[in-house]
mmCIF file of C-alpha atoms in Angstrom:
data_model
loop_
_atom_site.group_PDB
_atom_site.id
_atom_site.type_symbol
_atom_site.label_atom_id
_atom_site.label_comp_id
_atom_site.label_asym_id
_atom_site.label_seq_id
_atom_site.Cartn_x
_atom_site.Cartn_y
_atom_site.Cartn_z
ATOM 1 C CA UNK A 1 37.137 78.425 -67.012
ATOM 2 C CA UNK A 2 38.887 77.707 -70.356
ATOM 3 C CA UNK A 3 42.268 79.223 -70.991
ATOM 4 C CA UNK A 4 40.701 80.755 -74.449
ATOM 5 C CA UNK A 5 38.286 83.085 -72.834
ATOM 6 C CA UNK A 6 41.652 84.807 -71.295
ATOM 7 C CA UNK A 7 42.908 85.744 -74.625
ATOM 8 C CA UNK A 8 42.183 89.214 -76.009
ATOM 9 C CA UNK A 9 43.662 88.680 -79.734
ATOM 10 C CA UNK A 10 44.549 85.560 -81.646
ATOM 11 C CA UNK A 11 46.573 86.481 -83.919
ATOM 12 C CA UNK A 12 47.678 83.942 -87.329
ATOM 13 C CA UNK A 13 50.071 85.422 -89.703
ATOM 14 C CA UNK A 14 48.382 84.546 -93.267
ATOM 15 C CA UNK A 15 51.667 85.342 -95.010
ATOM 16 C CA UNK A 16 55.462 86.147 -95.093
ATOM 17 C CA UNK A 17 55.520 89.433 -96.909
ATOM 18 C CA UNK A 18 55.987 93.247 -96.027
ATOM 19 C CA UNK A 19 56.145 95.777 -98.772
ATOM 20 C CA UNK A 20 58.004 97.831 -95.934
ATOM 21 C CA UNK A 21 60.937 95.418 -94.897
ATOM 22 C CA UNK A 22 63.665 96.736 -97.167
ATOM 23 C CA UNK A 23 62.793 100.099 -95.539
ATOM 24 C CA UNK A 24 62.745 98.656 -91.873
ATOM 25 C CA UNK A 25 66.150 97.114 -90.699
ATOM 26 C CA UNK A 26 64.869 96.967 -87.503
ATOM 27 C CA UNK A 27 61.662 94.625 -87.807
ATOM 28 C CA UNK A 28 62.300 91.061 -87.638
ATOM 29 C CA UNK A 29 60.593 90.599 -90.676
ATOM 30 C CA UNK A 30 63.842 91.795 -92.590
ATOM 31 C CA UNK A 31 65.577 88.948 -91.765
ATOM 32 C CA UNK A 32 63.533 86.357 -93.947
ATOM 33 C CA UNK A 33 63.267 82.972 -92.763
ATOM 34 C CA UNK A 34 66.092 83.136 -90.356
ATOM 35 C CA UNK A 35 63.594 85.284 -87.884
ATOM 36 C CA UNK A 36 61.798 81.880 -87.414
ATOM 37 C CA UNK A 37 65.376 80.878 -86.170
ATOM 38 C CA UNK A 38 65.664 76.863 -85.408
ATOM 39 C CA UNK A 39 61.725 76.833 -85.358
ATOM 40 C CA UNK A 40 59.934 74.433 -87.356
ATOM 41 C CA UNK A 41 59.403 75.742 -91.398
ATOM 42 C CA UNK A 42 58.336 72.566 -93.188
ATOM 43 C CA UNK A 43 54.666 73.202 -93.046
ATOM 44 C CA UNK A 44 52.752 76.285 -93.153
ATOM 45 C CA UNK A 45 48.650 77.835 -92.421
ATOM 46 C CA UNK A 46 46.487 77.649 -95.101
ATOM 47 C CA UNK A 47 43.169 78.655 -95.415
ATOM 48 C CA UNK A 48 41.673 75.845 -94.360
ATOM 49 C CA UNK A 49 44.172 75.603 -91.638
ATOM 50 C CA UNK A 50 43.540 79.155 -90.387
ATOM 51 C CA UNK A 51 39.850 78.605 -90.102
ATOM 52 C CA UNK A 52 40.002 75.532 -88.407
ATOM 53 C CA UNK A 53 42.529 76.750 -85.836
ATOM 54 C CA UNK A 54 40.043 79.701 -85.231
ATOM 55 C CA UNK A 55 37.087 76.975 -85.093
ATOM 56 C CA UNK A 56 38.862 75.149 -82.122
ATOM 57 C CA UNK A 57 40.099 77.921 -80.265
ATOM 58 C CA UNK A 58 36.470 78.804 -80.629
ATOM 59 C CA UNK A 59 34.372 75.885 -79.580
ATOM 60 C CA UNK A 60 36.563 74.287 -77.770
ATOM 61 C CA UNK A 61 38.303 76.790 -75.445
ATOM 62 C CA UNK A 62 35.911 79.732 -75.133
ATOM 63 C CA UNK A 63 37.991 81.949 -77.350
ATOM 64 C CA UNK A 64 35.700 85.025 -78.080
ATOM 65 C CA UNK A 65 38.579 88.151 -78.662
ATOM 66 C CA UNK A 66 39.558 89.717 -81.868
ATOM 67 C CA UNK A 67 41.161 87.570 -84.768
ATOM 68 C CA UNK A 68 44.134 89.100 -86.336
ATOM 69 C CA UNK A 69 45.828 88.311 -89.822
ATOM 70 C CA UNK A 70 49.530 89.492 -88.966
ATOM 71 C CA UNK A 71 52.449 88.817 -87.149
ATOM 72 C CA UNK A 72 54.901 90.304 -89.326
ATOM 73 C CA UNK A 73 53.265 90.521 -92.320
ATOM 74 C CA UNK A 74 51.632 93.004 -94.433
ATOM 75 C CA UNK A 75 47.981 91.356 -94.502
ATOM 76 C CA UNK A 76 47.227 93.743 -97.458
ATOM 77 C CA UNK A 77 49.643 92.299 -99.720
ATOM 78 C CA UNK A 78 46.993 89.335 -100.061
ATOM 79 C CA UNK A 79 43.614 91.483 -99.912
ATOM 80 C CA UNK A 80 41.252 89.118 -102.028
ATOM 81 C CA UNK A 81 42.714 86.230 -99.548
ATOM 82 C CA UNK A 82 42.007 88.392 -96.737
ATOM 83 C CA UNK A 83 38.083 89.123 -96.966
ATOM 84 C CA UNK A 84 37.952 85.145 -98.127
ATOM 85 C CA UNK A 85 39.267 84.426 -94.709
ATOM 86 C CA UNK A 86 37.258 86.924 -93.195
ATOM 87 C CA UNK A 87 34.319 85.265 -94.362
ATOM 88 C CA UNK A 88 35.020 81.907 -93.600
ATOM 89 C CA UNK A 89 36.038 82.962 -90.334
ATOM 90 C CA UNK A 90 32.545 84.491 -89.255
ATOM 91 C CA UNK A 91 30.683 81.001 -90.384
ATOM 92 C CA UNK A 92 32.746 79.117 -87.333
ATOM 93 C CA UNK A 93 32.909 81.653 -84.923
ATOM 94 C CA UNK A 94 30.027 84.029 -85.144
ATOM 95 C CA UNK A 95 30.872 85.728 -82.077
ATOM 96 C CA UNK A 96 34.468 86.957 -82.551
ATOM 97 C CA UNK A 97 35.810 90.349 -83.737
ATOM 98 C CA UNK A 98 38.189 91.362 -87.054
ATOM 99 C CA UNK A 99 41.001 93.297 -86.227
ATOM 100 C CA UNK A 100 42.812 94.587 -89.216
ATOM 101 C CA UNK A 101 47.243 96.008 -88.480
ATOM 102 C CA UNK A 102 48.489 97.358 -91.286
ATOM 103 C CA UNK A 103 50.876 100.211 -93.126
ATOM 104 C CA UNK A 104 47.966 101.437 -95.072
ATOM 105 C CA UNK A 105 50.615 101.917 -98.142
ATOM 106 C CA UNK A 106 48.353 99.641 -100.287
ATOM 107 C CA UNK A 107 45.153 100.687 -99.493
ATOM 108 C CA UNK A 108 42.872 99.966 -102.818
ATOM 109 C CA UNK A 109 40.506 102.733 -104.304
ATOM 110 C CA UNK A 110 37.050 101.036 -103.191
ATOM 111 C CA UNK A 111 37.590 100.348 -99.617
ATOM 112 C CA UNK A 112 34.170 99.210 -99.078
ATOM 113 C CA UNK A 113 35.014 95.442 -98.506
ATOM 114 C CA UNK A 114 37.200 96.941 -95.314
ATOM 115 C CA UNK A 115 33.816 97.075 -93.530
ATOM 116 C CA UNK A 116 33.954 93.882 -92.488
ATOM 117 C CA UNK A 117 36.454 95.229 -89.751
ATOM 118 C CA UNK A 118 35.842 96.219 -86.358
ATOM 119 C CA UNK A 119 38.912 97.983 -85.682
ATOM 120 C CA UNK A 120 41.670 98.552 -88.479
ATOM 121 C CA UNK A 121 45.452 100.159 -87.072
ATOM 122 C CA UNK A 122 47.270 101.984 -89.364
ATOM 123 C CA UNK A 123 50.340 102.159 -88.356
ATOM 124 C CA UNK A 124 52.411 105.737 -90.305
ATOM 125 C CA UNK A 125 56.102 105.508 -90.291
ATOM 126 C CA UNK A 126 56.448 108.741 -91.765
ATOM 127 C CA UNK A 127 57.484 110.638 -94.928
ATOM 128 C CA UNK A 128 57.159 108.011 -98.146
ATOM 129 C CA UNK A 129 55.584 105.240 -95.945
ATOM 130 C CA UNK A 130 52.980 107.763 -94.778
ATOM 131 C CA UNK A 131 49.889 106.528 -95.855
ATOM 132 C CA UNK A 132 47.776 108.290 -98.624
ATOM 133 C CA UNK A 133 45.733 110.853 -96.854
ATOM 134 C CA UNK A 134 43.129 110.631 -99.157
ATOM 135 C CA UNK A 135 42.467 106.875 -98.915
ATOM 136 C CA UNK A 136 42.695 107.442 -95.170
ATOM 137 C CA UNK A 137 39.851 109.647 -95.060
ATOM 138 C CA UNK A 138 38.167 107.311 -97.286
ATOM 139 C CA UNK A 139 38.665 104.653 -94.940
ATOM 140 C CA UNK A 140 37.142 106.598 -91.931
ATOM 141 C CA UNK A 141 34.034 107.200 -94.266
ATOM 142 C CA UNK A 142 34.440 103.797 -94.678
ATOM 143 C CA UNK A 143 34.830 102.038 -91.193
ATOM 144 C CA UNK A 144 34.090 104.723 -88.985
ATOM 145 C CA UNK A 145 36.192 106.915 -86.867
ATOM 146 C CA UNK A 146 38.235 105.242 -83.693
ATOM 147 C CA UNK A 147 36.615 105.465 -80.524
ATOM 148 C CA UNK A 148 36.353 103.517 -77.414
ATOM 149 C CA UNK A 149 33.265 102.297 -75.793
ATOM 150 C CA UNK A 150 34.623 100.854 -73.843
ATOM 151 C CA UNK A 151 36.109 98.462 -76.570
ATOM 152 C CA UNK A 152 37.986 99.714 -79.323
ATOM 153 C CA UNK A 153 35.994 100.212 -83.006
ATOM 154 C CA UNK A 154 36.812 101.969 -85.829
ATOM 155 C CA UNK A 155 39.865 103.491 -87.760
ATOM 156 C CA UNK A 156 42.918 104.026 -85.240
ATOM 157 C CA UNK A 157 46.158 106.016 -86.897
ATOM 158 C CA UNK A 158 49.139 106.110 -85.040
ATOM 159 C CA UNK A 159 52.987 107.281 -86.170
ATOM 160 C CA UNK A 160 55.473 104.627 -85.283
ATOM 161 C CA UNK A 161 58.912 104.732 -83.744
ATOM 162 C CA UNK A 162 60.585 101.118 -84.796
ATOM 163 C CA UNK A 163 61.819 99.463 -81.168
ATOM 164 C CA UNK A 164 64.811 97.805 -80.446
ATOM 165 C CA UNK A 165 63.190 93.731 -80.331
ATOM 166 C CA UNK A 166 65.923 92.767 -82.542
ATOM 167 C CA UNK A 167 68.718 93.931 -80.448
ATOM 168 C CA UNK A 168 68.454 90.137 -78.079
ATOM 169 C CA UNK A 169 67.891 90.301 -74.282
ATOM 170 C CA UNK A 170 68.319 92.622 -71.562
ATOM 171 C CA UNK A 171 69.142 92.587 -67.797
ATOM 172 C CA UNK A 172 67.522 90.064 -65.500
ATOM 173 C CA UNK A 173 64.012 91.770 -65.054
ATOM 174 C CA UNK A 174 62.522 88.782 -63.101
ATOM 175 C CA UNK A 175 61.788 90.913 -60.192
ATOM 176 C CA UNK A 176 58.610 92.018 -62.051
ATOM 177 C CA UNK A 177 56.016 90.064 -63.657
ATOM 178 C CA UNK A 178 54.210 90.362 -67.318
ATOM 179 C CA UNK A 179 50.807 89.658 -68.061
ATOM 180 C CA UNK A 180 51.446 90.795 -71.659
ATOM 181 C CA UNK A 181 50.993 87.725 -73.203
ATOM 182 C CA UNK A 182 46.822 87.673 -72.466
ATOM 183 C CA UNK A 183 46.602 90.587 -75.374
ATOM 184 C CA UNK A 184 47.816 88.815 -77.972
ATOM 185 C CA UNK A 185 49.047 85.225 -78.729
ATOM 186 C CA UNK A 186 50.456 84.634 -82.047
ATOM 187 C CA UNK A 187 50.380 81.549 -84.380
ATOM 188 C CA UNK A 188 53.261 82.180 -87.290
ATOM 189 C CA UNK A 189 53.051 81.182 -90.793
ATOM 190 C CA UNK A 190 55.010 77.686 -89.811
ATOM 191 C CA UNK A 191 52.601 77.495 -86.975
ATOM 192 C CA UNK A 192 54.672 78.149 -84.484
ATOM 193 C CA UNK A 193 53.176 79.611 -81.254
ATOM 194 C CA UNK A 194 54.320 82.688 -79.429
ATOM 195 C CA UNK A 195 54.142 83.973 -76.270
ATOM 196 C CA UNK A 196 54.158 88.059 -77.733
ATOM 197 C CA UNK A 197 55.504 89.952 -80.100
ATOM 198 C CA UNK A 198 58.717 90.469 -78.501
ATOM 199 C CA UNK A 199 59.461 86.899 -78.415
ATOM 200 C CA UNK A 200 58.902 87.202 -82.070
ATOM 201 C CA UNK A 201 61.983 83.933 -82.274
ATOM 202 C CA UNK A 202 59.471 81.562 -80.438
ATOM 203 C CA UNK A 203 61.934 81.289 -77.553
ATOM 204 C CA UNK A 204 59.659 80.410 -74.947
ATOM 205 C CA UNK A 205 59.116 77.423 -76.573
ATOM 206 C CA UNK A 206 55.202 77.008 -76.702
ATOM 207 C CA UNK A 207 55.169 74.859 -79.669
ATOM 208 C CA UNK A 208 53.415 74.506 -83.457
ATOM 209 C CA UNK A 209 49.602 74.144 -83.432
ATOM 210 C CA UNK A 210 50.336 71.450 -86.350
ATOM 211 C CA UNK A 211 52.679 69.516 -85.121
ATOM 212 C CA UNK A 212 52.220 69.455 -81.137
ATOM 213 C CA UNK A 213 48.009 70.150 -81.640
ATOM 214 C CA UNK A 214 46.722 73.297 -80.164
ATOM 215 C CA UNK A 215 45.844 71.958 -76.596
ATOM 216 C CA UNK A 216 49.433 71.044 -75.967
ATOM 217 C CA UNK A 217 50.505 74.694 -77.047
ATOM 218 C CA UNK A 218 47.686 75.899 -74.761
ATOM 219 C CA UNK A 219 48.905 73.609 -71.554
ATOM 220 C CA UNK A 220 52.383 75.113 -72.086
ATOM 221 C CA UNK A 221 51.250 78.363 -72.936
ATOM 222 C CA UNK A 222 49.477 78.532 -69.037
ATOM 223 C CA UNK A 223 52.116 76.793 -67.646
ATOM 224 C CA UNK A 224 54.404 79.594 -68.625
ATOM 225 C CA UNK A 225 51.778 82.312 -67.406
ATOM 226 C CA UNK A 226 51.780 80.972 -63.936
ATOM 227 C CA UNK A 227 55.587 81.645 -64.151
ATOM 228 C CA UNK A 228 55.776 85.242 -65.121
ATOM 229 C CA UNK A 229 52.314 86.284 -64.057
ATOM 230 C CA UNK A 230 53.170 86.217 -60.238
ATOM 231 C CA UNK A 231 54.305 88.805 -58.457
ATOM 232 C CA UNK A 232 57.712 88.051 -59.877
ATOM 233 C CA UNK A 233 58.718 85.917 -61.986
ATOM 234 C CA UNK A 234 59.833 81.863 -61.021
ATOM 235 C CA UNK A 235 63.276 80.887 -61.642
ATOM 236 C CA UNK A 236 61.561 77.638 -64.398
ATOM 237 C CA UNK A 237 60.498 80.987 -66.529
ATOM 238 C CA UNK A 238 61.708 81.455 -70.076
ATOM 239 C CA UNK A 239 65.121 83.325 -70.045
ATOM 240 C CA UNK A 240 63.128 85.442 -73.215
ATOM 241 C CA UNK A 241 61.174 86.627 -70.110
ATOM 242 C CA UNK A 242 63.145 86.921 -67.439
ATOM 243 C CA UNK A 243 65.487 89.476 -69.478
ATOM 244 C CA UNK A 244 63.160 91.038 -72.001
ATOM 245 C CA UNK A 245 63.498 94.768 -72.289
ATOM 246 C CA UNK A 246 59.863 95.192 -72.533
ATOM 247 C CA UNK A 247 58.885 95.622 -68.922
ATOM 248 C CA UNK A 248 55.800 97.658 -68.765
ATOM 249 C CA UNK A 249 53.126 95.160 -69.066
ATOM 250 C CA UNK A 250 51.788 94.460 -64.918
ATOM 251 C CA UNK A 251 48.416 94.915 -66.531
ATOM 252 C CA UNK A 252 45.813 93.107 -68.039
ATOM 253 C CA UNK A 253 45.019 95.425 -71.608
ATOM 254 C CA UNK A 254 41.232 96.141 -72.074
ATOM 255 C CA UNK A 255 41.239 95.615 -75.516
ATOM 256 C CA UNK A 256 38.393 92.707 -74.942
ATOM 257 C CA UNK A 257 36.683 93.333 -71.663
ATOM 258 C CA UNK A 258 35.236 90.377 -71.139
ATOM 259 C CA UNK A 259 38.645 88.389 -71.829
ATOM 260 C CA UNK A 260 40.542 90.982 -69.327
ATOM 261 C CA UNK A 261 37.771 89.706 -66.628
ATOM 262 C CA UNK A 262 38.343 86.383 -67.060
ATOM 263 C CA UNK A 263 42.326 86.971 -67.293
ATOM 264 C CA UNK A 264 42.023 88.473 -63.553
ATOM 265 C CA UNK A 265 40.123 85.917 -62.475
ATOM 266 C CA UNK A 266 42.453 83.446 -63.819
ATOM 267 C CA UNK A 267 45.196 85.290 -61.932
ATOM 268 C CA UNK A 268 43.663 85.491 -59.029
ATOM 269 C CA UNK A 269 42.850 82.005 -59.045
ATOM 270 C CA UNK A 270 46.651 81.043 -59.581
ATOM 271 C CA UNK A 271 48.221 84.085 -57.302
ATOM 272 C CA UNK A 272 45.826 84.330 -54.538
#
């Protein structure tokens, strides 16, 4: 099996901007550069990058989830970009999904070119950062309405409560594992790997797809999911998961079905 086929979402953030952040004190994205802390900031994904990151997790590691164009961004700042990456996306890796997380504050009028989505997420923080209503509706038209069957498709609203990520570590939680990390692993603007979105300061240390090359991120990547995955956690595990605050994740998502199989049978082959 190769570690890609595990993976329900890779997610590359395409940019640095969020319409929202002056609004949002608590998202890391508020903090500018200094929420990439001592990572490294001296090169960045462009389009061609992007693609060809996709292309290897692709063809070389079985990578067949949903590709995602956020971290914490605000992929709709940079629509025309977005589609173009769509696009170029599809012609080296036919077989992946688009997954679209947004505000929805800057939805355009013609939302056809949104079709090109599988699922979008709106996320609705409320009062002025509620989306239009209108151009919601028009995006259901659109996309379609959420559903499940048994994989996610469609237009998914949800109101937000903003967490408390930013607030550093917790209590040792070790005594529990995470399997978290399948859902979702992110590649920043800088290229900087990440284990989740709560480890949104890269300190589990995985590495930069451009400067370590994305089989070395993998390696560590699985070397850090044997150490959490158990059925506790190993004392060589990151300290950013041994005392994260997030500690409901002791289940593989089923965002991408046939990613959560292989997950479990990755686990079981490493926890039997």
């Amino acid at each position: 099996m190769k570690i890609g086929s595990t993976l329900q979402i890779l997610s590359l953030e395409m940019g640095l901007g969020c319409n929202l952040a002056p609004l949002h004190p608590q998202c890391p994205n508020g903090l500018g550069s200094a929420r990439y802390a001592d990572l490294p900031k001296d090169i960045y994904l462009t389009d061609p990058v992007i693609v060809d990151v996709v292309r290897t997790f692709y063809s070389d590691f079985d990578f067949r989830g949903w590709v995602n164009f956020s971290f914490y961004n605000e992929p709709t700042l940079e629509l025309a970009r977005l589609f173009r990456l769509v696009d170029a996306v599809r012609v080296v890796a036919p077989e992946v999904k688009f997954m679209l997380l947004t505000n929805g504050t800057l939805l355009p009028a013609d939302l056809t070119p949104f079709k090109v989505f599988d699922w979008i997420g709106v996320t609705d923080y409320g009062h002025e950062q509620t989306p239009n209503p209108e151009r919601l509706l028009a995006l259901y038209d659109t996309v379609g309405m959420g559903h499940y069957t048994p994989e996610p498709r469609g237009v998914f609203v949800h109101t937000a409560k903003l967490d408390r990520r930013m607030r550093g570590l917790g209590v040792d939680r070790s005594d529990a594992p995470c399997v978290y990390p399948f859902k979702d692993l992110t590649i920043d603007f800088y290229g900087n790997a990440h284990l989740c979105c709560f480890d949104w300061r890269g300190q589990a240390n995985l590495g930069n797809v451009l400067l370590d090359s994305i089989p070395v991120v993998l390696k560590r990547w699985e070397a850090v999911m044997r150490s959490i995955s158990g059925q506790k956690m190993t004392p060589d595990a990151p300290e950013s998961c041994r005392r994260c605050q997030a500690v409901r994740f002791q289940k593989v998502d089923s965002l991408d079905m046939r990613a959560k199989r292989a997950a479990e049978e990755w686990l079981g082959g490493h926890h039997a």
